[in-house]
Coordinates of C-alpha atoms in Angstrom, one line a residue:
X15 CA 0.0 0.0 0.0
X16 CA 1.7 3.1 -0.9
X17 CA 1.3 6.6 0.9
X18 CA -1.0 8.1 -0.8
X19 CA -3.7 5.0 -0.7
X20 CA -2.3 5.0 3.1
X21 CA -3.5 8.8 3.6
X22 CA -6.6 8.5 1.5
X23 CA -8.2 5.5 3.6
X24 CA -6.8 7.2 7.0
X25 CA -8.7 10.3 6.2
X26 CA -12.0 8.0 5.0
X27 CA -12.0 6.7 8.4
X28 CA -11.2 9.6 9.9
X29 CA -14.2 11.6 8.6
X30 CA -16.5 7.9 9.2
X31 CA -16.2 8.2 13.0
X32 CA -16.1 12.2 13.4
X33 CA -19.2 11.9 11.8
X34 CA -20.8 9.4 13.7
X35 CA -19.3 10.9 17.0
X36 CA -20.3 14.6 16.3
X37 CA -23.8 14.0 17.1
X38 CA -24.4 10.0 18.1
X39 CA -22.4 10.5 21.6
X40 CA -24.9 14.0 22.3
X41 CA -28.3 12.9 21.4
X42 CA -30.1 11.4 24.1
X43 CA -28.9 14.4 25.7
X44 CA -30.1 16.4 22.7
X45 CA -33.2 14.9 22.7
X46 CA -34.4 15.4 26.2
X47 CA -33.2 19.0 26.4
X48 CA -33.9 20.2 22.9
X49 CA -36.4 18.4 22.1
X50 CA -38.2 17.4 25.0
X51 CA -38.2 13.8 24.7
X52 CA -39.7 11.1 26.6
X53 CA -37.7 8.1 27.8
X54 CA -39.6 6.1 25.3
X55 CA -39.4 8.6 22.2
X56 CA -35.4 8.6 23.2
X57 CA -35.0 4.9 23.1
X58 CA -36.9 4.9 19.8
X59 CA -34.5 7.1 18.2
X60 CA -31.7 5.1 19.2
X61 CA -33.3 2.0 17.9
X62 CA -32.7 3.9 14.7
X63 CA -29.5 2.4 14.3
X64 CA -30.8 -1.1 14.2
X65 CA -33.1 -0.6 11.4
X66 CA -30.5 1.0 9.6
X67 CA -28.1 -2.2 10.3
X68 CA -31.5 -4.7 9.3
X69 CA -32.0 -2.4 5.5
X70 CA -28.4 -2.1 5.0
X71 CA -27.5 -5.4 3.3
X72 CA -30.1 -4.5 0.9
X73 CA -28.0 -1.3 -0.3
X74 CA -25.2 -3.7 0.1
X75 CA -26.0 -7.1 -1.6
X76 CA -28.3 -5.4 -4.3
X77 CA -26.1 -2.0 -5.3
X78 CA -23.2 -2.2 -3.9
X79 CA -21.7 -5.7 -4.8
X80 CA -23.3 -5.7 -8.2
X81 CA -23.6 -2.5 -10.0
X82 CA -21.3 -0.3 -8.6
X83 CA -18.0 0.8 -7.2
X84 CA -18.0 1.2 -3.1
X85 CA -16.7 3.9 -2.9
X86 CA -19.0 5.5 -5.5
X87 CA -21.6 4.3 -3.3
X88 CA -20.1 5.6 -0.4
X89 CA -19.9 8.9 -1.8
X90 CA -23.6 8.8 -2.5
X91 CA -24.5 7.7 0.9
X92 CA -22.7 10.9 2.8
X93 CA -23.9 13.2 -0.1
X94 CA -27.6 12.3 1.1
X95 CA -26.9 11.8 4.8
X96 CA -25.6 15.8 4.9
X97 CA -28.7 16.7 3.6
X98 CA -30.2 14.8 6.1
X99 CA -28.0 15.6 8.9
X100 CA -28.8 19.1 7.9
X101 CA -32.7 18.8 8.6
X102 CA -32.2 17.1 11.9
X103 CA -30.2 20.7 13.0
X104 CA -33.4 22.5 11.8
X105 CA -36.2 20.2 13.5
X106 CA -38.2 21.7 15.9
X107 CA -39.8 18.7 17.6
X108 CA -39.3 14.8 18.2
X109 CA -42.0 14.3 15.3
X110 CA -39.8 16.0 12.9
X111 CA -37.2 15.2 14.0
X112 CA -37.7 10.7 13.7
X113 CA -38.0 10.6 10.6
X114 CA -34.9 11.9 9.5
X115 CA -33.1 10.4 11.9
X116 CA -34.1 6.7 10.8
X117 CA -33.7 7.7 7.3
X118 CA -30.1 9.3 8.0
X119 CA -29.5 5.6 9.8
X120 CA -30.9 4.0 6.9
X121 CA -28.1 5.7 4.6
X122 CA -25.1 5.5 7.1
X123 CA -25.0 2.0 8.4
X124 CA -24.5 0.7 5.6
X125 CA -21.1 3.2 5.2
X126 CA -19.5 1.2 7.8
X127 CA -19.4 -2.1 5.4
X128 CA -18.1 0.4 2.8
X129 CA -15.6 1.8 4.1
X130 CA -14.2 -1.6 5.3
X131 CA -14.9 -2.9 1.6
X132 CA -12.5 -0.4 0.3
X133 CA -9.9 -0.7 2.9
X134 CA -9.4 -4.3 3.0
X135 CA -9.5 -4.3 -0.9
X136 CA -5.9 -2.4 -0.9
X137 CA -5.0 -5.1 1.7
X138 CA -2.7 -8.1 1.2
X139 CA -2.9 -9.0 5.0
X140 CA -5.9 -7.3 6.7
X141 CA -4.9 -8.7 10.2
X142 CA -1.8 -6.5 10.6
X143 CA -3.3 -3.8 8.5
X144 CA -6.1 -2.9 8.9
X145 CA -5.8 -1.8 12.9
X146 CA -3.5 1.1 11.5
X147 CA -6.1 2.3 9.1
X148 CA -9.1 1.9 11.2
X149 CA -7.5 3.9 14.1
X150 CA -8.1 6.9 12.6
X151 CA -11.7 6.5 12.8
X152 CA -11.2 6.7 16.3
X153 CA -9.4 9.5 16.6
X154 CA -11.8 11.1 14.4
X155 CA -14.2 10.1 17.1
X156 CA -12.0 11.9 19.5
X157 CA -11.5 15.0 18.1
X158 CA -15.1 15.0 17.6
X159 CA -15.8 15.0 21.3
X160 CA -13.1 17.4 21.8
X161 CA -14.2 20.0 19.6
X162 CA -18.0 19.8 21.1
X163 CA -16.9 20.3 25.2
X164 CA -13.4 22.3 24.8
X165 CA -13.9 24.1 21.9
X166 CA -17.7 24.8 21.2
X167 CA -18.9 24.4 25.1
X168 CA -21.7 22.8 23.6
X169 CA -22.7 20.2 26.4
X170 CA -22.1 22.6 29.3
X171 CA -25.0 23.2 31.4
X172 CA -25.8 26.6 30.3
X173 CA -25.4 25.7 26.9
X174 CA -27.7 22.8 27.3
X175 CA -30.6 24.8 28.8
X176 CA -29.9 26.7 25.5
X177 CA -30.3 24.4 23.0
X178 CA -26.8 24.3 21.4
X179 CA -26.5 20.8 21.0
X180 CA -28.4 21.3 17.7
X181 CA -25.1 22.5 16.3
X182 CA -23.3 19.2 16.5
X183 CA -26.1 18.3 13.6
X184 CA -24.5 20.8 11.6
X185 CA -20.7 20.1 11.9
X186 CA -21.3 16.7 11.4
X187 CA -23.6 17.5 7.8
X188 CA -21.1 20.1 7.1
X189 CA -18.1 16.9 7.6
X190 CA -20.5 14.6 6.0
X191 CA -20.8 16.5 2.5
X192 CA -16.9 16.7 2.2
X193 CA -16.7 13.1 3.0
X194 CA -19.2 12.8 0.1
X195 CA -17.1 14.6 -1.9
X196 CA -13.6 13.1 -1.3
X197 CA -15.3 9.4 -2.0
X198 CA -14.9 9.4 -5.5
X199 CA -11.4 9.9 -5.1
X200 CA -10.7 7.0 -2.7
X201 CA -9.1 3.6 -4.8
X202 CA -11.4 1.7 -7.4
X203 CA -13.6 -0.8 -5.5
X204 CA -15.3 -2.4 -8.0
X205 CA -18.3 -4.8 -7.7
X206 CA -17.4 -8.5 -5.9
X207 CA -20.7 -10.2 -7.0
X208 CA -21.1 -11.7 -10.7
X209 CA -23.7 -10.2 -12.3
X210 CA -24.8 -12.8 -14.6
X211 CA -26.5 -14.7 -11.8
X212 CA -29.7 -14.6 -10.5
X213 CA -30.2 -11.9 -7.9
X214 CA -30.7 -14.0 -5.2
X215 CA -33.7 -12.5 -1.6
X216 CA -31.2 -15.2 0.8
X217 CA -27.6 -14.1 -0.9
X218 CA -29.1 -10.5 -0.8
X219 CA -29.8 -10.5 3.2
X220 CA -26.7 -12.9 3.5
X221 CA -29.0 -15.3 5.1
X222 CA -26.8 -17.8 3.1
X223 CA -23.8 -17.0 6.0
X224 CA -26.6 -18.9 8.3
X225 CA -24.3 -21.7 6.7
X226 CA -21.6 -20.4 9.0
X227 CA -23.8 -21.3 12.1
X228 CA -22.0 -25.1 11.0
X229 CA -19.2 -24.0 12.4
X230 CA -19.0 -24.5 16.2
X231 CA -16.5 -21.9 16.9
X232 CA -18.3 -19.5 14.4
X233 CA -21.4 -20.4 16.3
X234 CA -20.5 -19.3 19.6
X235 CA -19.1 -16.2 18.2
X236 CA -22.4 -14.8 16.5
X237 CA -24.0 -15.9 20.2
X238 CA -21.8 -13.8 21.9
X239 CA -22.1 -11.1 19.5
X240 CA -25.9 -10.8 19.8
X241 CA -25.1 -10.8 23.8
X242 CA -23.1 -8.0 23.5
X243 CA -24.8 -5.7 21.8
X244 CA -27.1 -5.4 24.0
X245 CA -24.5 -3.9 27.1
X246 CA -23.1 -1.8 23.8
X247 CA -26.2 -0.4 22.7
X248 CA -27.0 0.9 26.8
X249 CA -23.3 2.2 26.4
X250 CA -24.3 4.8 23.6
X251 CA -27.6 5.9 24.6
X252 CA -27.5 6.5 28.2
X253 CA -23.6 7.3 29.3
X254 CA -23.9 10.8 27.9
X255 CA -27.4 11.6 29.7
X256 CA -26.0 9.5 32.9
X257 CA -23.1 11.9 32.8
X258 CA -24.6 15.1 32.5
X259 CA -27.4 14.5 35.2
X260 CA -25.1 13.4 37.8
X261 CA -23.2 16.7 37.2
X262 CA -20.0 15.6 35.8
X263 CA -18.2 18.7 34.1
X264 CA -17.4 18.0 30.1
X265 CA -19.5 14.7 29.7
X266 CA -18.3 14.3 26.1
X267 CA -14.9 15.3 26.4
X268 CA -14.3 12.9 29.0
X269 CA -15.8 10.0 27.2
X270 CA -13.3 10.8 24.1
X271 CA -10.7 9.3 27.2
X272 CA -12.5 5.5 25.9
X273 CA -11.0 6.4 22.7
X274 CA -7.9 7.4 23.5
X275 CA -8.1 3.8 25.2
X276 CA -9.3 2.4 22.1
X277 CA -6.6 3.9 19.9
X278 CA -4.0 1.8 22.2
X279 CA -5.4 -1.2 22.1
X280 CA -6.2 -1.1 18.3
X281 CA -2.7 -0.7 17.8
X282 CA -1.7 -3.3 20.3
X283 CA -3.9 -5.4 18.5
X284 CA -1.8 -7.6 16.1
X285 CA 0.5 -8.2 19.1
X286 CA -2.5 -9.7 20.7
X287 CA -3.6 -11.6 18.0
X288 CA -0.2 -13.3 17.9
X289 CA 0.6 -13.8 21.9
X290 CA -3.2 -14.9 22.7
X291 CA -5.0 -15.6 19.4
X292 CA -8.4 -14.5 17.8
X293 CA -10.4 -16.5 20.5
X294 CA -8.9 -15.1 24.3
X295 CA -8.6 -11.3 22.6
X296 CA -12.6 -11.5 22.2
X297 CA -12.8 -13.1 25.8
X298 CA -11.3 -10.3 27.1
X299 CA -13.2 -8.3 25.2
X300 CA -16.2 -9.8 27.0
X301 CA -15.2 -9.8 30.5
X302 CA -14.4 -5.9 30.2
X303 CA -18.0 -5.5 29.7
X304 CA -18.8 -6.4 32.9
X305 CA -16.1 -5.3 34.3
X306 CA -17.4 -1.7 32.9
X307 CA -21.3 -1.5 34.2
X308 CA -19.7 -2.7 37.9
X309 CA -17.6 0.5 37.7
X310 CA -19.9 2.5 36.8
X311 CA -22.8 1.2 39.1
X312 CA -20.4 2.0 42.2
X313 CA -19.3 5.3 40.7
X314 CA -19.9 8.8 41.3
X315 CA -19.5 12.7 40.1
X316 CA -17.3 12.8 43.4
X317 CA -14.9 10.9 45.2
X318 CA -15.7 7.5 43.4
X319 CA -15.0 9.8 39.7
X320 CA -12.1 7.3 39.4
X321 CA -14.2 4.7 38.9
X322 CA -16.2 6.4 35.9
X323 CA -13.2 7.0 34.3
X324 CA -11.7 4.0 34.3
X325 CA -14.8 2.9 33.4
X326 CA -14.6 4.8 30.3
X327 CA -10.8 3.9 29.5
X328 CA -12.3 0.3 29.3
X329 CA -13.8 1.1 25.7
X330 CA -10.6 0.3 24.1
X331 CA -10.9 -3.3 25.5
X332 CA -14.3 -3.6 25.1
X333 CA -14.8 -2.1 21.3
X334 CA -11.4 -3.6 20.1
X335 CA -11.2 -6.9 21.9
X336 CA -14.1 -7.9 20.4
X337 CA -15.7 -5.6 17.6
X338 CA -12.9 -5.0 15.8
X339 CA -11.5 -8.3 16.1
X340 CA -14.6 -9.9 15.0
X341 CA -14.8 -7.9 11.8
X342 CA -11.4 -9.2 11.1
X343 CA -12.0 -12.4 12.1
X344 CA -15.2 -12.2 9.8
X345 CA -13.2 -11.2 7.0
X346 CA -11.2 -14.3 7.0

């Protein structure tokens, strides 16, 4: 892979995560002070995300593997989801605001396939590879978080009460049309599907991988992977609100310190892979889960901080172990 490839898929992934962590991080806080949202209507707009993941191997499977390039795609995808992105800083209410949110999902989730797709295509050994490229997308999730409490203020109290959160809606659509944009420059990605056979409802929705299931080892791993979504999806919705109404200062600058954990262990990753192997990596993965929720169930905004924090710093061991070694491992 030569620099310029190098710089080109650092600065896709970059732009991937700031997006996603401009305004995902923020919204059930958004929500229930902008918008005035109930517990339910939150939760609902969170759920977002797993529709999008559900119609996403449609835009996959149908247009992406057989008619055109990914990244053309994926340049398509951000192009729309600006626009949208855009809307969501202008809506007024939760009714207005829903259906652009799920449509916005609808359009991004399946980015995250893409941008792998045109990554490991430049790849000769993903497993050693890949962790340098896909770092970047966490510190673009970082500097994200940054920019929103130390440089904007926008989750301070008093900005809160104000409604400022709505801005992180437009720096994301603003980042989200340029990553539309600089797409159609990324490396050729053509098509992996032959289009001389049948289009196929089971290939389509990769219900064929069911096949997989087969295998023992892959078996346990798609188990444990619907487990732990379910700790990960409490993670994203309710640590920003949890922060902010216990009165801890910065609530999204301080949860960029789980990505500064997660930039360490993605790097330390192939020296994982190697000492322990594919299988005790996701373990560890796993127990840091739990691990996590007993921190921050004992936690506090005062003495027992330390144990929100560290808390946090467990997201490198928790995303990495097992996310991001699974979609390697997946790959093979």
């Amino acid at each position: 892979m030569n620099k310029l490839v190098r710089f080109q898929l650092s600065l896709m992934m970059f732009l991937e995560f700031f997006i996603w962590g401009g305004w995902f991080v923020t919204l059930g806080t958004y929500l229930g002070y902008n918008l005035n949202a109930t517990d339910v209507q939150i939760s609902t707009a969170f759920s977002t995300q797993s529709w999008g993941a559900i119609i996403a191997p449609f835009i996959i499977g149908m247009v992406a593997d057989r008619f055109f390039n990914a990244e053309r795609i994926l340049g398509i995808l951000h192009l729309v989801g600006a626009v949208l992105l855009y809307l969501m800083y202008q809506s007024t209410d939760f009714a207005t605001f829903y259906p652009l949110v799920l449509g916005y999902m609808i359009a991004y989730m399946p980015t995250l396939a893409l941008v792998n797709s045109v990554s490991f295509n430049q790849m000769k050994d993903p497993a050693k590879e890949f962790s340098y490229i896909r770092v970047f997308g966490t510190i673009g999730w970082i500097v994200a978080g940054l920019v929103i409490s130390y440089v904007f203020f926008w989750d301070a109290p008093s900005a809160r009460q104000e409604g400022l959160l709505k801005y992180t809606f437009l720096m994301v659509s603003i980042a989200s049309a340029f990553l539309g944009l600089f797409s159609f420059t990324l490396p050729k990605t053509p098509p992996t599907a032959d289009k001389s056979k049948k289009v196929s409802i089971v290939e389509t929705l990769g219900l064929d991988a069911l096949g997989l299931l087969k295998d023992r080892n892959f078996l346990m791993f798609f188990l444990a992977s619907v487990l732990i979504c379910i700790p990960l999806a409490f993670y994203y919705q309710n640590t920003n609100p949890f922060l902010s109404e216990i009165g801890v200062e910065n609530p999204t600058g301080l949860m960029t310190i789980g990505q500064v954990s997660e930039v360490l262990f993605m790097l330390l990753l192939p020296f994982f892979f190697k000492r322990f192997g594919f299988k005790m990596t996701i373990i560890a993965g796993m127990l840091a889960w739990t691990l996590r929720y007993v921190l921050f169930a004992y936690g506090n905004s005062g003495e027992l901080i330390f144990m929100l924090l560290t808390g946090i710093a467990l997201h490198g061991i928790c995303y990495d172990f097992f996310f991001v070694s699974g979609q390697i491992y997946t790959d093979f």
